[in-house]
Coordinates of C-alpha atoms in Angstrom, one line a residue:
Chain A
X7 CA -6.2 7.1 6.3
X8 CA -7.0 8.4 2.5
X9 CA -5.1 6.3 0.5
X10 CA -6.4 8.0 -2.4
X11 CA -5.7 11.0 -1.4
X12 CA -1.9 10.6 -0.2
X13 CA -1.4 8.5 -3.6
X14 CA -2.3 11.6 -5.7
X15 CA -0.9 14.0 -3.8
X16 CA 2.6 12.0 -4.1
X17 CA 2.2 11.4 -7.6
X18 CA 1.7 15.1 -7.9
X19 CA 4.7 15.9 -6.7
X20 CA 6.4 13.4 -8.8
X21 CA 5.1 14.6 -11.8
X22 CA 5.9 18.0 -11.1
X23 CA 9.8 17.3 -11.2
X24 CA 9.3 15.4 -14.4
X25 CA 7.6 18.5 -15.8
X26 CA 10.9 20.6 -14.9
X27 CA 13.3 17.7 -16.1
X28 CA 15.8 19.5 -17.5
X29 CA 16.1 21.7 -14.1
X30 CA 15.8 18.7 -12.3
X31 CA 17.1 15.4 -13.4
X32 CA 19.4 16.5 -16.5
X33 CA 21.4 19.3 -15.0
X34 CA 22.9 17.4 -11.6
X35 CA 23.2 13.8 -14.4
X36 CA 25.3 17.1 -16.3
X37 CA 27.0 18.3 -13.2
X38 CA 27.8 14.8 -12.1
X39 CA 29.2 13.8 -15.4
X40 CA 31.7 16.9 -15.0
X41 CA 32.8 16.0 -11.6
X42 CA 33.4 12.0 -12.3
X43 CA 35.2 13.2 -15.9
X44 CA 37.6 16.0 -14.1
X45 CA 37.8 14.8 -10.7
X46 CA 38.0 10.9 -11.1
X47 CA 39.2 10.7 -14.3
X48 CA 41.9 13.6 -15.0
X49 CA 42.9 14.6 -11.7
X50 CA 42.4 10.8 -10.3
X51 CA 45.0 9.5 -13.2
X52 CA 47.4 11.3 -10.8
X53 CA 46.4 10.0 -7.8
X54 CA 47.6 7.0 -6.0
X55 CA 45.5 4.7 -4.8
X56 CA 43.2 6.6 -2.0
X57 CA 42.2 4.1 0.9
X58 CA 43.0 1.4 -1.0
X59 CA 40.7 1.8 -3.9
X60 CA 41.2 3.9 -7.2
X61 CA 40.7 7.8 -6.8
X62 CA 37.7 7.6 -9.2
X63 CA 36.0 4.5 -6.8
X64 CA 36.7 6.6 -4.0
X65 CA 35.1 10.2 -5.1
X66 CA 31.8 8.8 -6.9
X67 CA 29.8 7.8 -3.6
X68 CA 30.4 10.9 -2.8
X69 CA 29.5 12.6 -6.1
X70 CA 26.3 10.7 -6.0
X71 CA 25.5 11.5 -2.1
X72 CA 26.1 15.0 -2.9
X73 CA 23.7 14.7 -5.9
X74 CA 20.6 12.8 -3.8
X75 CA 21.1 15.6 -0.9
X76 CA 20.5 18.2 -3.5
X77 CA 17.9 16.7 -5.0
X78 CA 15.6 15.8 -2.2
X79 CA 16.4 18.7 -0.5
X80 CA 15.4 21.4 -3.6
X81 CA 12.2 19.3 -4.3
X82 CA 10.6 19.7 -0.9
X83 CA 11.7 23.1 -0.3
X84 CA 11.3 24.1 -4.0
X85 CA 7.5 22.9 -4.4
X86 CA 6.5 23.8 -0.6
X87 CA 7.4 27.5 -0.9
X88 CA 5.6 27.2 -4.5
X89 CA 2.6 26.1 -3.2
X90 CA 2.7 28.7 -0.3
X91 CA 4.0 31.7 -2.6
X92 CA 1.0 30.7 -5.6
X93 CA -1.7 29.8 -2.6
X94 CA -2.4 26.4 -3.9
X95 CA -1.1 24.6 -0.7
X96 CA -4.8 25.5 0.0
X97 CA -6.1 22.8 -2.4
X98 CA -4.8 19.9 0.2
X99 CA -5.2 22.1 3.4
X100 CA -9.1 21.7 2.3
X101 CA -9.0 18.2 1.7
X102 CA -9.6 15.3 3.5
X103 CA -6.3 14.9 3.8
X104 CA -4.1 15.0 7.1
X105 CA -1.0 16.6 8.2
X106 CA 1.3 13.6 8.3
X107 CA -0.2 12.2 4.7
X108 CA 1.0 15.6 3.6
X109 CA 4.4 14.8 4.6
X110 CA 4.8 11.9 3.6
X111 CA 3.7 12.7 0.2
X112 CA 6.3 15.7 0.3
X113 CA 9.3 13.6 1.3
X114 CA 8.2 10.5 -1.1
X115 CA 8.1 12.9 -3.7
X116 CA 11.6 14.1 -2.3
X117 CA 13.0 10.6 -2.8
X118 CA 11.8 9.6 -5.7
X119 CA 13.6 12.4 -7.0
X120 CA 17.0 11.6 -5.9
X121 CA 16.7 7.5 -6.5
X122 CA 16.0 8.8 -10.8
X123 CA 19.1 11.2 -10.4
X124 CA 21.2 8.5 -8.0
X125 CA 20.8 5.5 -10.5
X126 CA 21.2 8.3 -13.3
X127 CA 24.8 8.7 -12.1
X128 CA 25.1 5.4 -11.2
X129 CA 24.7 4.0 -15.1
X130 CA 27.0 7.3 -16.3
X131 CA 29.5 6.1 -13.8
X132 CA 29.3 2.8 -15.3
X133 CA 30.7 4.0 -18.6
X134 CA 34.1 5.3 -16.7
X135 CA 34.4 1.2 -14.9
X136 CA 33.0 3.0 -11.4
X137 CA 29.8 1.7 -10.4
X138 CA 30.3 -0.8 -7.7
X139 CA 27.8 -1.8 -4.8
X140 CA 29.3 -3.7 -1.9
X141 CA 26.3 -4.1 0.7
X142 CA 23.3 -3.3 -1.5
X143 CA 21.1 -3.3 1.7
X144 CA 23.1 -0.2 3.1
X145 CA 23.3 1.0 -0.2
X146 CA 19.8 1.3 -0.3
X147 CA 19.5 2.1 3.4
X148 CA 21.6 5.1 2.8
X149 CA 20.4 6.7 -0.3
X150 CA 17.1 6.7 0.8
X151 CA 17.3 7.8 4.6
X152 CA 19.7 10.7 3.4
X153 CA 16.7 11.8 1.0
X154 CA 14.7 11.4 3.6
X155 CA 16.6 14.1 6.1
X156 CA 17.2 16.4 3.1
X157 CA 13.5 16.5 2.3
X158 CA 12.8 16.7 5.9
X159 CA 14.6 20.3 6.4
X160 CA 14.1 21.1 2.8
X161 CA 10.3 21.1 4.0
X162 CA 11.2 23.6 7.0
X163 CA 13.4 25.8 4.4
X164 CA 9.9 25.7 2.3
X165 CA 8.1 26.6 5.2
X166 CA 10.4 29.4 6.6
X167 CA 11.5 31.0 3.4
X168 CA 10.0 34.7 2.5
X169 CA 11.7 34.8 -0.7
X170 CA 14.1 32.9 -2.9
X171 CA 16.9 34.2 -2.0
X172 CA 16.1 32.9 1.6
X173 CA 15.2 29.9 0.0
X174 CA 18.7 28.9 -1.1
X175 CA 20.5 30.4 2.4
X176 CA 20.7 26.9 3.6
X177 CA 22.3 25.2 0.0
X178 CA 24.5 27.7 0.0
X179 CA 25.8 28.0 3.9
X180 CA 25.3 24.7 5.3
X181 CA 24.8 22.1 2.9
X182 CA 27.4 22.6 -0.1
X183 CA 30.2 23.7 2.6
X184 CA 29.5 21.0 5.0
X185 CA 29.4 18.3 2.3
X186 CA 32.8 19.4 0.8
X187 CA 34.1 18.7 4.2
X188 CA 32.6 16.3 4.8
X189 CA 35.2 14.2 2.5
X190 CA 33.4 13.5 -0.5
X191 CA 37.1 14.2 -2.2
X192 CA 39.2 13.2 0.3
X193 CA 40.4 10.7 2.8
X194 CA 40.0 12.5 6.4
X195 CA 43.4 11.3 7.1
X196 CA 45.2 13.4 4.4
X197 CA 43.7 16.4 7.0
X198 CA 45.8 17.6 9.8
X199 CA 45.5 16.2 13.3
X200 CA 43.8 18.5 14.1
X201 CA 41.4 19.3 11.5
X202 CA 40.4 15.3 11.6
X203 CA 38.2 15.7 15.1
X204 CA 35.7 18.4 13.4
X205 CA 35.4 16.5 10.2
X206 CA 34.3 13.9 12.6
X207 CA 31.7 16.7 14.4
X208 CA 30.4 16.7 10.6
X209 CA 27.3 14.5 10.1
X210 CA 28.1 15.1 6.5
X211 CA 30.8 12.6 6.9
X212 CA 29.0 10.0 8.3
X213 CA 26.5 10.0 5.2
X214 CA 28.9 10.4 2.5
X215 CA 31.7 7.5 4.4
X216 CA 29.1 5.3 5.3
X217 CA 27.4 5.5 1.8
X218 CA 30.7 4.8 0.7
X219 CA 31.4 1.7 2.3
X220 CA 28.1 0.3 1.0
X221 CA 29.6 0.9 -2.5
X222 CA 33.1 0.3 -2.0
X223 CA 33.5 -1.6 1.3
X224 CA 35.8 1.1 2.8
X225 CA 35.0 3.3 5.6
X226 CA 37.3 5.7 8.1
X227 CA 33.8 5.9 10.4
X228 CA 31.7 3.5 12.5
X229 CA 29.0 2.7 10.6
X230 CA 26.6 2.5 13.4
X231 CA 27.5 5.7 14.7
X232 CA 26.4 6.7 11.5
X233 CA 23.2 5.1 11.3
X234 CA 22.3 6.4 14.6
X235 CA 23.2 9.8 13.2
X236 CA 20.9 9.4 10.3
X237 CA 17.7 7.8 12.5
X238 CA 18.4 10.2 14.6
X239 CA 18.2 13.0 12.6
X240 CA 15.2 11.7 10.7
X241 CA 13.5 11.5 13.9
X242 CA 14.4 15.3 14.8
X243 CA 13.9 16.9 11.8
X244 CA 10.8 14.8 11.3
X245 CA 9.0 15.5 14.8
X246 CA 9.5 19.8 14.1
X247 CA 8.2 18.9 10.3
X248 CA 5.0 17.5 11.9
X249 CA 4.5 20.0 14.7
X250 CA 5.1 22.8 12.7
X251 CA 2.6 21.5 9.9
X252 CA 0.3 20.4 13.1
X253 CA 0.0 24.1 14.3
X254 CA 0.0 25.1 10.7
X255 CA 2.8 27.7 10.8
X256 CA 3.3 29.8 7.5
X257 CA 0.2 27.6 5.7
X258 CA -2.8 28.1 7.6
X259 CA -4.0 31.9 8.7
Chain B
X5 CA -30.6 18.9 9.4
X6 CA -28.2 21.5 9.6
X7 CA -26.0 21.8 7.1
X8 CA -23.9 24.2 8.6
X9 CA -23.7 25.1 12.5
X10 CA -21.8 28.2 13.5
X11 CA -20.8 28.9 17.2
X12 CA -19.1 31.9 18.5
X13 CA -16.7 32.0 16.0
X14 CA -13.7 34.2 17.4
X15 CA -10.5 34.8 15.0
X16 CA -7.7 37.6 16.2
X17 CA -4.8 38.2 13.4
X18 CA -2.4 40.2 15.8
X19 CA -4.5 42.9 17.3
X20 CA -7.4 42.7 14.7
X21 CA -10.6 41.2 15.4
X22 CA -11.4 39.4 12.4
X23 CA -14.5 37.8 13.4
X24 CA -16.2 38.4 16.5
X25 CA -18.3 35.7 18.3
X26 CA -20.5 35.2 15.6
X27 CA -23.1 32.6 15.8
X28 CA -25.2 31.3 12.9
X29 CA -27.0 28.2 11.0
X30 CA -27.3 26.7 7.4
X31 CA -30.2 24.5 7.1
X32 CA -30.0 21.8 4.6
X33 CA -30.9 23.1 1.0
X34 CA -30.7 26.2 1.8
X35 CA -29.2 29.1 -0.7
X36 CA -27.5 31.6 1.8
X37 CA -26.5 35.0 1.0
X38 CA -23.3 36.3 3.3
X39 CA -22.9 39.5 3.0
X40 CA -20.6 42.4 3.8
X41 CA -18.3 44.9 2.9
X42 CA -14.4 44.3 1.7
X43 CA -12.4 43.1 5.3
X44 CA -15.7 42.6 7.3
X45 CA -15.1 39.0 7.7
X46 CA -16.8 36.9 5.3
X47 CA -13.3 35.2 3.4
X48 CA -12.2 34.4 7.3
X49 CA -15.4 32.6 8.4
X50 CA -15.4 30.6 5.3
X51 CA -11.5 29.6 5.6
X52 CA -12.6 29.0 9.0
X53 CA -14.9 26.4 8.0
X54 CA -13.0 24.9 5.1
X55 CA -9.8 24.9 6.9
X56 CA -7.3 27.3 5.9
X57 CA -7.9 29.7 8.7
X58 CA -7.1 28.3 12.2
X59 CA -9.9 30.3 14.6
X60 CA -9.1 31.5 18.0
X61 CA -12.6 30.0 19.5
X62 CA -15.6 28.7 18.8
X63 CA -17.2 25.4 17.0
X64 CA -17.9 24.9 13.4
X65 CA -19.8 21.6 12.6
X66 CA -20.9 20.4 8.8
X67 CA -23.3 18.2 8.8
X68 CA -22.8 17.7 12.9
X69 CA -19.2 16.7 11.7
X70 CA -16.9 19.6 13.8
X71 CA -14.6 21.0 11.2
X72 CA -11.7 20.4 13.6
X73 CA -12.1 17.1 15.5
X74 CA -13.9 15.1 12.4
X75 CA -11.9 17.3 9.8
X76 CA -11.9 14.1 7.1
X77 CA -15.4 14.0 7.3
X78 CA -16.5 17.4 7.3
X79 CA -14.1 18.1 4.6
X80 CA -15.7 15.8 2.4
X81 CA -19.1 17.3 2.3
X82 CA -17.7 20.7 1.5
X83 CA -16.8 22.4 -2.2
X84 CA -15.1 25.4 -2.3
X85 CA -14.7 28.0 -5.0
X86 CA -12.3 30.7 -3.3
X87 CA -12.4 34.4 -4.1
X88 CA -9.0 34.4 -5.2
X89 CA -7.8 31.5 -7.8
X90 CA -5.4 29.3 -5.5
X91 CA -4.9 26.5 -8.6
X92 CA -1.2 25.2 -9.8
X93 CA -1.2 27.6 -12.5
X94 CA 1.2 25.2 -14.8
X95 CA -1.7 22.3 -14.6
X96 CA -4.2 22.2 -17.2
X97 CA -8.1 22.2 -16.4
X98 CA -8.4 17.9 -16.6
X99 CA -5.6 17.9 -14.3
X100 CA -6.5 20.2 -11.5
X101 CA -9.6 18.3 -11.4
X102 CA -8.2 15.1 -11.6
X103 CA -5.6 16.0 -8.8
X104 CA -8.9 17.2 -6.7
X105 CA -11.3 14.3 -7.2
X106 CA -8.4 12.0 -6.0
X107 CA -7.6 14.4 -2.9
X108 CA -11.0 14.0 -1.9
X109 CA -10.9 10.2 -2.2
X110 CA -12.0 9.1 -5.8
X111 CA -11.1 6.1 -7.8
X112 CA -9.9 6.6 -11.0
X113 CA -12.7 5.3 -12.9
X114 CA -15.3 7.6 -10.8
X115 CA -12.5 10.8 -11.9
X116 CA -13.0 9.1 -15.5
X117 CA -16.5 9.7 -15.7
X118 CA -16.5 12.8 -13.6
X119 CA -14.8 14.9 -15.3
X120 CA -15.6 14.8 -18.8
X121 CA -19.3 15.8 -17.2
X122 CA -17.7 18.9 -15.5
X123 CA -15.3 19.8 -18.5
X124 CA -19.2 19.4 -20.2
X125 CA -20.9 21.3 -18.4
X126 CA -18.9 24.3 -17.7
X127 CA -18.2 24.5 -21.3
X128 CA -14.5 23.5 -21.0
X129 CA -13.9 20.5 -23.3
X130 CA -11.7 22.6 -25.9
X131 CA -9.6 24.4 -23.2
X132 CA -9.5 21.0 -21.2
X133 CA -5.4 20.5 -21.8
X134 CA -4.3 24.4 -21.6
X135 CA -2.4 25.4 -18.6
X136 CA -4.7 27.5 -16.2
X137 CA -2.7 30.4 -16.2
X138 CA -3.4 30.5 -20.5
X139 CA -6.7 30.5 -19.7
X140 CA -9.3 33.9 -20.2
X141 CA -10.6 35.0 -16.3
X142 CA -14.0 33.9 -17.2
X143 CA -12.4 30.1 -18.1
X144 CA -10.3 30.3 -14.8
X145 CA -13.2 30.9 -13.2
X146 CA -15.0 28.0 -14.8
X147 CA -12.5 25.8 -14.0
X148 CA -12.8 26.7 -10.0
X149 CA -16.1 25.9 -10.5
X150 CA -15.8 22.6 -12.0
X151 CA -13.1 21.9 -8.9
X152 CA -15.5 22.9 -6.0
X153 CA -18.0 20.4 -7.7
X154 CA -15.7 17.7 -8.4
X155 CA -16.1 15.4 -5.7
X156 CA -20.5 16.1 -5.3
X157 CA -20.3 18.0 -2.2
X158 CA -23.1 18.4 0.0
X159 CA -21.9 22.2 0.7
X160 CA -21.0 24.3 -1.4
X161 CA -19.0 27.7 -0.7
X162 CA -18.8 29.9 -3.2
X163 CA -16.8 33.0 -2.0
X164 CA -17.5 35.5 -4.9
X165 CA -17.6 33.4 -8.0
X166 CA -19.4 35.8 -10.3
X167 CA -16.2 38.6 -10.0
X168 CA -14.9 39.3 -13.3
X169 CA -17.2 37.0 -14.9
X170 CA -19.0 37.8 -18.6
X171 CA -22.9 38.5 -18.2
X172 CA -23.7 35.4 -20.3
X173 CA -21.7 33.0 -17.8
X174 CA -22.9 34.4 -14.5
X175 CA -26.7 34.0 -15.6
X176 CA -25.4 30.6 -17.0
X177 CA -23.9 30.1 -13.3
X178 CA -27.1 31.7 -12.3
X179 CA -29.2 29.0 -13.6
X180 CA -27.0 26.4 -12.9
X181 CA -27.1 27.4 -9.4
X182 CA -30.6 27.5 -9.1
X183 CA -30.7 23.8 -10.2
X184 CA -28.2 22.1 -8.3
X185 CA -29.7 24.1 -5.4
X186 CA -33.4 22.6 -6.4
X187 CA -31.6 19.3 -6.3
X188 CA -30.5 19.6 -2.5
X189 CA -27.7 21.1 -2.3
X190 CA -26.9 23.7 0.0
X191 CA -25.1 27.0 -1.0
X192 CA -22.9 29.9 1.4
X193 CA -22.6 32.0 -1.5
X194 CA -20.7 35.7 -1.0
X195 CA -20.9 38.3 -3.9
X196 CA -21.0 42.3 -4.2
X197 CA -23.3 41.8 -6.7
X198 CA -26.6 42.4 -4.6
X199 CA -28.8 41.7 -7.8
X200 CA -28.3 38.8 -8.0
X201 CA -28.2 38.1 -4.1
X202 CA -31.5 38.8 -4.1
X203 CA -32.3 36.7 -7.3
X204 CA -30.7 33.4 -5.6
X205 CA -30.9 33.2 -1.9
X206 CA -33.5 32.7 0.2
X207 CA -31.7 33.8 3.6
X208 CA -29.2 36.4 3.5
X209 CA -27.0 37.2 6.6
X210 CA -25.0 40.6 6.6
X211 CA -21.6 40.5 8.4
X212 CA -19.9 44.4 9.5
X213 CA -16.6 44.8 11.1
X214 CA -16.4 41.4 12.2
X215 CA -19.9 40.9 13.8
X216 CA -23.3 39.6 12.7
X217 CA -25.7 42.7 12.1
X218 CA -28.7 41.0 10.1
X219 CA -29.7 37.3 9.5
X220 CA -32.9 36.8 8.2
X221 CA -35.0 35.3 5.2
X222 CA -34.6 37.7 1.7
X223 CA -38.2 38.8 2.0
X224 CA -37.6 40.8 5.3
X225 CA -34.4 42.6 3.9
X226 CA -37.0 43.9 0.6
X227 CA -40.3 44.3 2.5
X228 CA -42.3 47.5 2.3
X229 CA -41.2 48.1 -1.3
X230 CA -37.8 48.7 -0.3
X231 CA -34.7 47.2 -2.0
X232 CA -31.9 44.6 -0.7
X233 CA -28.9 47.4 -1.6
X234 CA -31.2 50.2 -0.3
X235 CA -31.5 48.1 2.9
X236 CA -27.6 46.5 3.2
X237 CA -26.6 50.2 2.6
X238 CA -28.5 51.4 5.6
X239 CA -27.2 48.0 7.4
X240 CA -23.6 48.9 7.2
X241 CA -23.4 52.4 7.7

């Protein structure tokens, strides 16, 4: 194993979101603060209580899920496609440095990202009486194995993408609509009957409920269905990442 | 020893035969010319051996370290300056080389004192914090330089390092070369500049549509008066 090696090349990605701060840590701490002032705070004045809890202690887990899967999943696929597009993915693919520390260093990279945007929101949310954590364990569990997925298929986006505008297919197609629905701003039983079974088809749900619970101690899912949703997909996503690296599809000749 | 063991080295892109079966040896301390014309195969073999090109067939070893199986190790003895700059372009100079030396395994104290000897020697020290891509050609080629040397490679590729390059700096390079070559090291160096081909290396080998068509010591390619671009001329025809 080259420690060395997978140490810098993790720092390096680290210190090329803190290059692009503004891009990357200020706007979604921006964007975040909209959503918790308009959502939680003018439209929530008018909402009953929401599962039991305050509209405003209901709708940040989700603002700050939707936040860390943004975040881990732009850096990976961001700096990946970079590195392809400007050639310098060459630098590591000559070095003494393996396919899996490559990863790894991607997706730390990837997480460190969202934990400095999560606690971000998490001390602006402190300022409107928000920030709660129920089962810090979970809390933790959650926000990082999220990242983890998100920089996991933010690596195959960086991988696949010709362009940029392929580049943000996936954002704009899977992830934002499947995160709206999956009730970051809503209880799933203020949906239809109906409507309620594919919200539950939704792993979206699972991460932004489940998160929830960790913050707030309310959940309309089984936690461990959700877990095993998340190591699941982690798994998944993480075995085609390594293959795909190991045949060196779209980075080696 | 061998520094660099070449067997039938076969690489297809689609229907293209890149590089055909070709076979040869670096000894150690050698200073080895590759040459051949634009798409005959010489950037392939060497991102064969470096890594970046995943060959069809065929065994590369480094030292007797196989390039595939013992990758971390073979790796480590090589240096490579590309043809084509493949830096971050936002990183300054001191960065890309810090980034490299610790890629390649070194602590921070021995990137410390490496690289203010590199930033030294390739006359880099004022443009040390600039971005790469603010940098002159001649600078950016400095820098890729420095990079291939960073981590004291037993190998060293140098895929056409004097292109685009000021007269003064390539006979710097020239010199520089000559040393660090007197000191051991082994060199697969590429150019189009035959002049200074036949000033450097002491065994040239001449690569044509994806096959070997000379390998020999300089002295046979300019014997009976004749010179090496009169004789790669007739070579490639």
């Amino acid at each position: 194993m080259n420690y060395i090696g997978l140490k810098t090349f993790t720092f390096r990605e680290i210190e090329r979101f803190l290059r692009t701060s503004v891009q990357t840590i200020l706007s979604p701490l921006i964007s975040a603060a909209l959503y918790i002032l308009i959502f939680g705070v003018v439209v929530g004045a008018r909402i009953d209580l929401i599962a039991g809890v305050k509209y405003i202690d209901f709708v940040l887990p989700g603002i700050v899920m939707l936040n860390l899967i943004n975040s881990s999943f732009s850096q990976t696929a961001f700096s990946l496609y970079f590195q392809r597009f400007a050639r310098h993915i060459e630098e590591v693919l000559t070095a003494p440095i393996s396919y899996l520390e490559m990863i790894v260093g991607y997706v730390v990279g990837a997480v460190a990202r969202s934990v400095v945007v999560g606690i971000g929101i998490y001390i602006l949310a402190v300022f409107f009486s928000a920030a709660t954590i129920s089962h810090f364990w979970l809390f933790l569990f959650y926000a990082i194995s999220v990242s983890v997925i998100f920089a996991l298929l933010g690596l195959l986006i960086g991988l696949w993408s010709d362009s940029f505008e392929q580049l943000s297919l996936l954002n704009t197609f899977l992830i934002t609509p499947l995160t709206f629905l999956g009730g970051v701003f809503n209880s799933i039983y203020m949906l239809p009957e109906g409507m309620q079974i594919y919200v539950r088809l939704n792993p979206f749900f699972y991460f932004v409920d489940g998160f929830r619970y960790s913050m707030i101690g309310v959940s309309e899912s089984n936690i461990w269905i959700g877990i095993a949703i998340i190591l699941g997909l982690i798994l998944f996503f993480g075995s085609i990442v390594w293959y795909l690296f190991k045949i060196g599809w779209r980075i080696r000749n | 020893m061998k520094a660099l063991e070449i067997d039938n080295l076969y690489k297809k892109y689609g229907e293209n035969v890149a590089v055909n079966n070709i076979s040869f040896d670096i000894e150690e301390g050698e200073f080895f010319g590759f040459l051949g014309p634009n798409g005959a195969g010489k950037t392939t073999t060497i991102g064969a051996i470096t890594g970046i090109v995943k060959f069809d067939q065929g065994v590369i070893k480094v030292f007797d370290k196989d390039v595939v199986v013992d990758y971390r190790e073979a790796r480590m003895m090589i240096g490579i300056s590309p043809q084509e700059n493949n830096v971050d372009i936002w990183a300054p100079a001191e960065k890309i080389l810090w980034y490299i030396g610790g890629y390649y395994g070194m602590t921070r104290n021995e990137r410390k004192e490496k690289i203010p000897e590199l930033l030294k020697l390739f006359d880099l020290e004022r443009h040390k914090e600039k971005e790469f891509r603010m940098l002159s050609g001649g600078l950016k080629r400095r820098v890729m330089l420095a990079r291939a040397m960073m981590h004291d490679p037993k190998l060293l590729i140098l895929d056409e390092p004097t292109a685009g390059v000021d007269v003064e700096l390539r006979h710097e390079l020239w010199d520089y070369l000559k040393k660090i070559n007197q000191q051991g090291k082994t060199i697969l160096f590429t150019s189009h500049y035959l002049e200074e081909v036949e000033q450097l290396c002491n065994k040239i080998a001449v690569i044509n549509k994806g096959e070997i068509i000379a390998l020999d010591k300089k002295e046979k390619f300019t014997e009976n008066g004749s010179s090496l671009e009169k004789t790669y001329l007739e070579l490639i025809k």
